[in-house]
Coordinates of C-alpha atoms and ligand atoms in Angstrom, one line a residue:
M1 CA 15.7 16.0 17.4
P2 CA 12.5 16.0 20.1
V3 CA 13.3 18.6 22.7
P4 CA 13.3 17.1 26.8
K5 CA 10.3 18.6 28.1
R6 CA 12.3 20.3 30.4
A7 CA 13.9 22.2 28.5
L8 CA 10.9 23.2 27.1
A9 CA 9.3 24.1 29.9
L10 CA 12.2 26.6 30.8
S11 CA 12.3 28.1 27.1
I12 CA 9.0 29.5 27.5
P13 CA 9.9 31.9 30.8
A14 CA 13.3 32.9 28.9
A15 CA 11.3 34.2 25.7
V16 CA 8.5 35.5 28.0
T17 CA 11.6 37.7 30.0
A18 CA 13.2 38.3 26.2
F19 CA 10.0 40.1 25.5
V20 CA 9.4 41.9 28.5
A21 CA 12.7 43.0 27.9
L22 CA 12.4 43.9 23.9
L23 CA 9.5 45.7 25.7
F24 CA 11.3 47.6 27.7
T25 CA 13.5 48.7 25.4
L26 CA 11.0 50.2 23.1
V27 CA 9.4 51.7 26.2
S28 CA 12.8 53.1 27.0
V29 CA 14.4 54.3 23.8
P30 CA 15.6 57.8 24.4
A31 CA 13.6 60.6 21.6
S32 CA 16.3 61.1 19.8
A33 CA 16.7 57.9 18.5
A34 CA 12.9 57.3 18.4
A35 CA 11.8 55.8 15.2
A36 CA 10.0 58.0 12.7
L37 CA 6.0 58.5 12.8
T38 CA 4.1 56.7 10.0
V39 CA 1.8 59.3 8.2
A40 CA -1.3 58.0 10.0
Q41 CA 0.4 58.9 13.4
A42 CA 1.7 62.4 11.8
I43 CA -2.3 62.9 10.9
S44 CA -3.7 62.6 14.6
S45 CA -0.8 64.2 16.2
Q46 CA -1.2 67.4 14.8
T47 CA 0.2 69.0 18.1
G48 CA 2.2 72.0 16.9
A49 CA 5.3 70.4 18.2
S50 CA 8.4 68.8 15.9
G51 CA 8.1 65.5 14.7
T52 CA 9.6 63.3 12.0
V53 CA 7.8 61.5 9.6
T54 CA 8.1 58.9 7.3
G55 CA 6.1 58.5 4.2
Y56 CA 5.4 57.8 0.5
I57 CA 5.3 60.6 -2.2
V58 CA 2.1 60.9 -3.5
G59 CA 1.6 63.7 -5.3
E60 CA 1.2 67.7 -5.2
P61 CA -1.8 69.3 -2.9
T62 CA -2.9 72.0 -4.1
A63 CA -6.1 72.5 -2.0
T64 CA -7.4 71.2 0.7
S65 CA -8.6 67.8 -0.6
T66 CA -7.2 68.5 -3.8
V67 CA -4.1 66.6 -5.0
R68 CA -2.4 65.9 -8.3
F69 CA -0.8 62.7 -8.9
S70 CA 0.7 64.2 -12.5
D71 CA 1.7 67.3 -14.2
F72 CA 2.9 68.9 -11.2
T73 CA 2.8 73.0 -11.3
G74 CA 5.2 73.6 -8.5
D75 CA 7.6 73.0 -6.2
T76 CA 6.4 74.0 -2.8
A77 CA 4.5 70.9 -1.5
L78 CA 4.2 67.9 -1.3
A79 CA 1.5 65.0 -0.1
I80 CA 2.9 61.9 1.3
A81 CA 0.9 58.5 2.9
D82 CA 1.9 55.1 4.4
S83 CA 0.6 53.3 0.9
K84 CA 2.2 54.3 -2.4
S85 CA -1.0 54.2 -4.2
E86 CA -3.1 56.0 -2.1
T87 CA -5.4 57.9 -3.1
S88 CA -7.7 59.1 -0.5
T89 CA -6.7 63.0 0.5
T90 CA -7.9 61.8 4.1
K91 CA -4.8 59.2 4.5
M92 CA -2.0 61.8 3.3
L93 CA -0.1 64.6 5.1
Y94 CA 0.4 67.7 3.3
V95 CA 4.3 69.0 3.4
Q96 CA 5.4 72.5 3.3
I97 CA 8.7 72.2 0.8
T98 CA 10.4 75.6 2.3
A99 CA 13.4 77.1 -0.3
A100 CA 15.7 75.8 0.4
Y101 CA 14.5 72.4 -0.4
R102 CA 13.0 73.1 -3.3
S103 CA 15.1 71.5 -6.0
S104 CA 15.7 68.4 -4.7
F105 CA 12.2 67.8 -3.3
G106 CA 9.9 69.8 -5.4
L107 CA 7.8 67.5 -8.0
L108 CA 7.8 70.1 -10.9
S109 CA 11.8 69.9 -10.9
N110 CA 11.5 66.1 -10.0
P111 CA 8.4 64.1 -11.0
S112 CA 10.5 61.0 -10.7
L113 CA 10.1 61.3 -6.9
V114 CA 6.6 59.9 -6.5
G115 CA 6.3 57.0 -5.0
K116 CA 9.6 57.1 -3.6
A117 CA 10.1 57.1 0.5
L118 CA 10.6 60.5 2.4
T119 CA 11.9 61.1 5.8
V120 CA 10.9 64.6 6.6
T121 CA 11.4 66.6 9.9
G122 CA 9.3 69.5 11.1
T123 CA 6.0 70.7 12.8
L124 CA 3.1 68.8 13.0
T125 CA 0.8 71.4 11.8
A126 CA -1.9 71.9 10.0
Y127 CA -0.9 73.3 6.1
F128 CA -3.9 73.8 3.6
S129 CA -6.2 73.1 6.1
H130 CA -5.4 69.9 5.9
A131 CA -3.4 67.9 8.5
G132 CA 0.2 69.0 7.5
L133 CA 3.9 69.5 8.4
K134 CA 6.0 72.5 7.9
S135 CA 8.8 74.5 8.1
P136 CA 10.5 71.6 7.3
T137 CA 14.7 71.1 9.3
A138 CA 15.3 68.0 7.4
M139 CA 14.2 66.2 4.7
S140 CA 15.9 62.3 2.9
L141 CA 15.1 59.9 0.6
G142 CA 14.7 56.9 2.0
T143 CA 13.3 55.6 5.8
T144 CA 16.2 57.2 8.0
A145 CA 16.5 60.9 8.9
T146 CA 19.7 61.8 7.5
T147 CA 20.1 64.4 10.1
S148 CA 18.7 64.4 13.5
P149 CA 18.7 68.6 13.9
T150 CA 17.2 69.4 17.3
T151 CA 14.4 66.1 17.8
T152 CA 12.0 63.7 17.1
A153 CA 9.1 64.0 18.8
T154 CA 7.3 60.8 19.5
P155 CA 5.6 60.3 22.0
T156 CA 3.2 63.3 21.3
A157 CA 0.7 64.5 24.2
T158 CA -1.9 62.5 23.7
S159 CA -2.2 58.7 23.1
S160 CA 1.3 57.9 22.3
T161 CA 2.6 59.2 25.9
D162 CA 0.4 55.6 27.3
A163 CA 4.1 54.2 26.3
Y164 CA 5.7 56.4 28.0
Y165 CA 3.8 56.1 31.5
A166 CA 3.0 52.4 31.0
A167 CA 4.5 51.6 34.3
A168 CA 1.9 53.4 36.2
A169 CA -1.2 52.4 34.3
G170 CA -3.5 51.4 36.8
K171 CA -2.0 52.7 39.6
S172 CA -3.0 55.6 42.0
G173 CA -2.2 57.2 45.3
A174 CA 1.7 56.5 46.6
S175 CA 2.0 53.8 44.6
L176 CA 1.3 55.7 41.1
K177 CA 3.4 58.4 42.6
A178 CA 6.7 56.0 43.4
A179 CA 5.8 54.8 39.6
L180 CA 5.8 58.4 38.2
H181 CA 8.8 59.1 40.0
T182 CA 10.8 56.5 38.7
I183 CA 9.6 57.2 35.0
I184 CA 10.2 61.2 35.2
S185 CA 13.9 60.3 36.5
T186 CA 14.9 57.6 34.5
G187 CA 17.3 58.3 31.3
V188 CA 17.1 62.1 32.2
T189 CA 19.3 64.9 30.4
K190 CA 20.3 67.5 33.1
L191 CA 21.1 70.8 31.9
S192 CA 24.0 73.5 32.8
Y193 CA 22.5 76.5 34.1
D194 CA 24.0 77.8 31.6
G195 CA 22.2 75.5 29.3
V196 CA 19.3 76.8 30.7
W197 CA 19.5 80.2 28.7
N198 CA 19.4 78.7 25.4
A199 CA 16.9 76.2 25.7
L200 CA 14.1 78.6 27.1
K201 CA 14.4 80.4 24.5
V202 CA 13.2 77.6 22.6
T203 CA 10.7 76.0 25.1
D204 CA 9.5 79.4 25.9
Q205 CA 9.0 81.0 22.6
D206 CA 6.2 83.6 21.7
P207 CA 3.8 81.6 19.0
S208 CA 3.5 84.9 17.4
N209 CA 6.9 86.1 17.5
S210 CA 9.6 83.5 17.1
S211 CA 12.6 86.4 18.5
N212 CA 10.7 87.2 21.9
V213 CA 9.9 84.5 24.8
I214 CA 6.8 85.0 26.8
L215 CA 7.3 85.9 30.1
L216 CA 5.5 84.0 32.9
Y217 CA 4.1 86.3 35.4
S218 CA 3.9 89.2 33.7
G219 CA 2.7 87.2 30.3
I220 CA 4.9 90.1 28.3
S221 CA 6.2 89.2 25.4
R222 CA 10.4 90.1 25.3
S223 CA 13.2 89.8 22.5
K224 CA 15.3 86.9 23.3
S225 CA 18.3 88.9 23.5
L226 CA 17.0 90.5 26.3
N227 CA 18.1 87.9 28.8
G228 CA 20.5 88.8 31.7
G229 CA 20.6 90.3 35.2
D230 CA 19.6 94.5 34.0
S231 CA 16.5 96.5 34.9
G232 CA 14.2 95.4 31.4
D233 CA 16.0 92.5 31.0
W234 CA 14.3 88.5 31.8
N235 CA 16.2 86.1 33.7
R236 CA 15.6 82.6 34.8
E237 CA 12.7 82.2 37.4
H238 CA 12.8 79.4 40.0
V239 CA 9.2 78.6 39.7
W240 CA 10.3 76.4 43.1
A241 CA 12.1 78.9 44.7
K242 CA 15.5 77.4 44.7
S243 CA 15.6 78.5 48.4
H244 CA 13.1 76.1 49.4
G245 CA 15.6 73.0 49.8
D246 CA 18.4 75.5 48.9
F247 CA 19.3 73.1 45.6
G248 CA 21.7 76.2 43.7
T249 CA 22.2 76.2 40.0
S250 CA 24.1 73.3 39.6
A251 CA 22.9 70.7 37.1
G252 CA 19.7 68.8 39.3
P253 CA 16.4 70.5 40.7
G254 CA 18.5 74.7 40.1
T255 CA 18.4 73.4 36.2
D256 CA 15.4 71.5 35.6
L257 CA 13.7 72.8 32.5
H258 CA 10.1 72.0 33.8
H259 CA 10.1 74.4 36.5
L260 CA 12.4 77.4 34.7
R261 CA 10.6 80.1 33.4
P262 CA 12.2 83.7 31.6
E263 CA 10.7 86.3 33.9
D264 CA 11.4 89.9 34.2
V265 CA 14.6 90.9 36.4
A266 CA 12.5 92.7 39.1
V267 CA 9.1 91.0 39.1
N268 CA 11.2 87.9 39.5
A269 CA 13.1 89.8 42.4
L270 CA 9.0 90.3 43.3
R271 CA 8.5 86.9 43.9
D272 CA 11.1 86.4 45.8
N273 CA 11.2 83.2 47.6
K274 CA 7.7 83.3 48.3
D275 CA 4.8 80.7 49.0
F276 CA 1.9 80.6 46.3
D277 CA -1.2 81.4 47.7
T278 CA -4.5 83.8 46.6
G279 CA -4.6 87.8 47.9
G280 CA -2.4 90.2 48.5
S281 CA -1.8 93.5 46.3
A282 CA -1.4 94.3 42.4
A283 CA 2.3 93.2 41.6
T284 CA 4.3 96.0 40.3
G285 CA 4.9 95.3 36.7
A286 CA 3.0 92.0 36.5
P287 CA -0.6 92.3 35.4
G288 CA -3.2 90.2 37.3
N289 CA -0.4 88.8 39.9
Y290 CA -1.3 89.9 43.6
T291 CA 1.7 89.7 46.2
D292 CA 1.5 90.1 50.1
S293 CA 4.6 89.7 52.3
D294 CA 4.6 85.9 52.3
S295 CA 2.3 84.6 49.3
W296 CA 2.1 85.2 45.6
E297 CA -0.5 84.6 43.2
P298 CA -0.2 84.0 39.6
R299 CA -2.1 85.7 36.8
N300 CA -5.0 83.5 36.3
A301 CA -3.8 81.6 32.9
V302 CA -0.7 80.5 34.6
K303 CA -2.3 79.7 37.7
G304 CA -2.4 75.6 36.3
D305 CA 0.6 76.2 34.8
V306 CA 2.2 76.7 38.4
A307 CA 0.5 74.4 40.2
R308 CA 1.6 71.3 37.7
M309 CA 5.7 72.4 37.9
I310 CA 5.2 72.5 41.8
F311 CA 3.4 69.1 41.4
Y312 CA 6.0 67.7 38.7
M313 CA 9.3 68.7 41.4
A314 CA 7.4 67.4 44.1
V315 CA 7.4 64.2 42.5
R316 CA 11.0 64.2 40.5
Y317 CA 12.7 65.0 43.9
Q318 CA 12.3 62.7 46.5
G319 CA 15.2 62.4 48.3
D320 CA 16.9 58.8 46.9
D321 CA 19.6 61.5 45.1
S322 CA 21.9 63.5 46.1
W323 CA 19.2 66.4 46.2
P324 CA 16.3 66.9 49.1
D325 CA 13.1 65.5 49.1
L326 CA 10.6 68.4 47.8
E327 CA 7.1 68.2 48.8
V328 CA 3.8 70.6 49.2
N329 CA 2.5 71.1 52.2
D330 CA -0.3 73.4 52.8
S331 CA 2.0 76.3 54.4
V332 CA 3.9 79.6 53.4
N333 CA 6.4 80.8 55.2
N334 CA 8.1 77.2 54.3
G335 CA 11.5 79.4 54.3
S336 CA 14.2 77.0 53.3
N337 CA 12.8 74.2 53.8
P338 CA 12.0 71.4 50.9
Y339 CA 8.3 72.3 51.3
L340 CA 6.7 74.5 49.1
G341 CA 2.7 75.8 49.5
R342 CA 0.1 76.2 49.4
L343 CA -1.3 73.0 48.3
S344 CA -4.8 73.3 48.6
V345 CA -4.8 76.0 46.3
L346 CA -2.4 74.9 43.7
K347 CA -4.7 72.2 43.5
Q348 CA -7.8 74.5 43.2
W349 CA -5.4 76.3 40.6
N350 CA -4.6 72.6 38.5
T351 CA -8.6 72.5 38.3
Q352 CA -9.5 75.5 37.2
D353 CA -6.7 76.2 34.5
P354 CA -6.0 72.9 32.5
P355 CA -3.1 72.5 30.0
D356 CA -2.9 74.6 27.2
A357 CA -1.3 74.5 23.7
F358 CA 2.0 76.6 24.9
E359 CA 1.9 74.6 28.1
K360 CA 1.9 71.7 26.3
N361 CA 4.2 72.1 23.6
R362 CA 6.8 72.9 26.3
N363 CA 6.6 69.7 27.7
Q364 CA 7.2 68.4 24.2
I365 CA 10.0 70.1 23.5
I366 CA 11.5 69.5 26.7
Y367 CA 11.1 65.9 26.4
S368 CA 12.2 65.7 22.8
T369 CA 15.3 68.1 22.7
Y370 CA 16.0 68.7 26.1
Q371 CA 15.8 66.3 29.2
H372 CA 13.6 63.6 27.5
N373 CA 11.3 63.6 31.1
R374 CA 7.6 64.7 30.5
N375 CA 5.9 66.6 33.1
P376 CA 3.2 63.9 34.0
F377 CA 0.4 66.6 35.4
I378 CA 0.6 68.5 32.2
D379 CA 0.0 65.0 30.0
H380 CA -2.5 63.7 33.3
P381 CA -4.1 66.6 35.4
E382 CA -6.2 64.4 36.5
W383 CA -3.3 62.8 38.5
V384 CA -3.1 65.5 41.0
S385 CA -5.9 64.8 42.9
S386 CA -4.8 60.8 42.9
I387 CA -1.6 61.8 44.5
F388 CA -2.0 64.5 46.3
G389 CA -6.0 64.5 47.5
Ligands
CA1 CA1 -2.7 78.1 32.0
CA2 CA1 9.1 64.7 46.5

C-alpha cells in the first residue's frame, strides 16, 4: 500500500525521537545493569577496577605470549577472546581462576569448555604480565552473569566515560557546569551516614593491605576495624566541612562519598571546619600537613584530590534540591556560609597534583558500586579552569 507523503514526513521525526530516546537510555543505564565488557574493551581498560567481561574460552595461558589450545596442564588460568578461533595472544584476556572456581572452570578438569562463552567479574589488571582479570568474584558460562556481587565496571576511567559525559561535549564555562550538574545529579543513589562506614572500607582500601584503609591527610594505613570515635580510631572526614552550608549528616551532601574520607579522629578534629590554604605550622599527627587558626594545607600527595573533591561539591550542589548551593570562593573564615576557599589555591593544587590511580579507582568504585555518579574533575581535571577560571 502506498504511503501518503505527509505520513512519511511525520514518521521521520518520530524515528529520530525514538533513536534519541534509545541513545539516552543507553547512556543513562545504571552501572548495575550495564552490559558486560568485550574482551577488547577489557584489554584497553586495565585500570585495577572491578569489571564484568564476556568472551569465548580459547585456551590456557602458561606465559605472557603462550597459550595452550589443547593438552591442558592446569586449572588455574583461562584465556578468553572475542572470537572462538582467536590465536593471537594480544587479543586475549588472561583470567585467573582462584581455588573456588577451579573444579568448574579449569581446563585440565574441563577441556570441553573450549569454545564456550564465559562471563566473569573481577579485577581488570595484568596477569602473567599480560592484559588480565584477577581475583574473580563471579564466573558463569553464557553471556549473562548469574551473580552480581558488587559491580560491573562500565564505563572505566578513560574513553568509555565519554558516553557518561556526552551531554557536556563541546561545552565550557557556565554551560559546562550546568551540563555536569545534571549529569552527576541524575540517577544518584544516596547513602545513609551509617552506610558510609562500610563504603569507605572499600573506596579507601590500602592497595598494599586489604585489611586497612589509607587516611587522607595523615597518609597512615590503619585497620578497617578501627572505625569509631575514640583516640586511635579513624572516622568520617567531610572534606567540604559540613558546617559550611550546615548540611549535617542526613542523606545528601553530608553522606556524599565523593568528599568523605577516612581520617584519624584527632587529625579530623584539628582540621575542624577550616578552609584550605597554604601555610601555618606542622599539623600534629599528619606529616606534611600545615595549619593555622583559619586554614589547612594537606600533604602534597593529596592536594589535588582535595581540590577536585571541593570542585565536585560546588557543581553537584546547586540549590535546586533541598540542599544549599555550595560554592568555592577565595576566602578563609567562611564559617557556616555555604562557601569554601580558597579558590586560587585549590586551582593550583589541581594542577600540581594530577589524578592518580588511587583517586581514579575510588571514583570508579563510587560510580559502579555506590552512588552511580562520577567526579568529573578526576576524569577531566582540565574542566576546573573552564568552569572556575
Ligand atoms: Ca594525589
Ligand atoms: Ca554550587
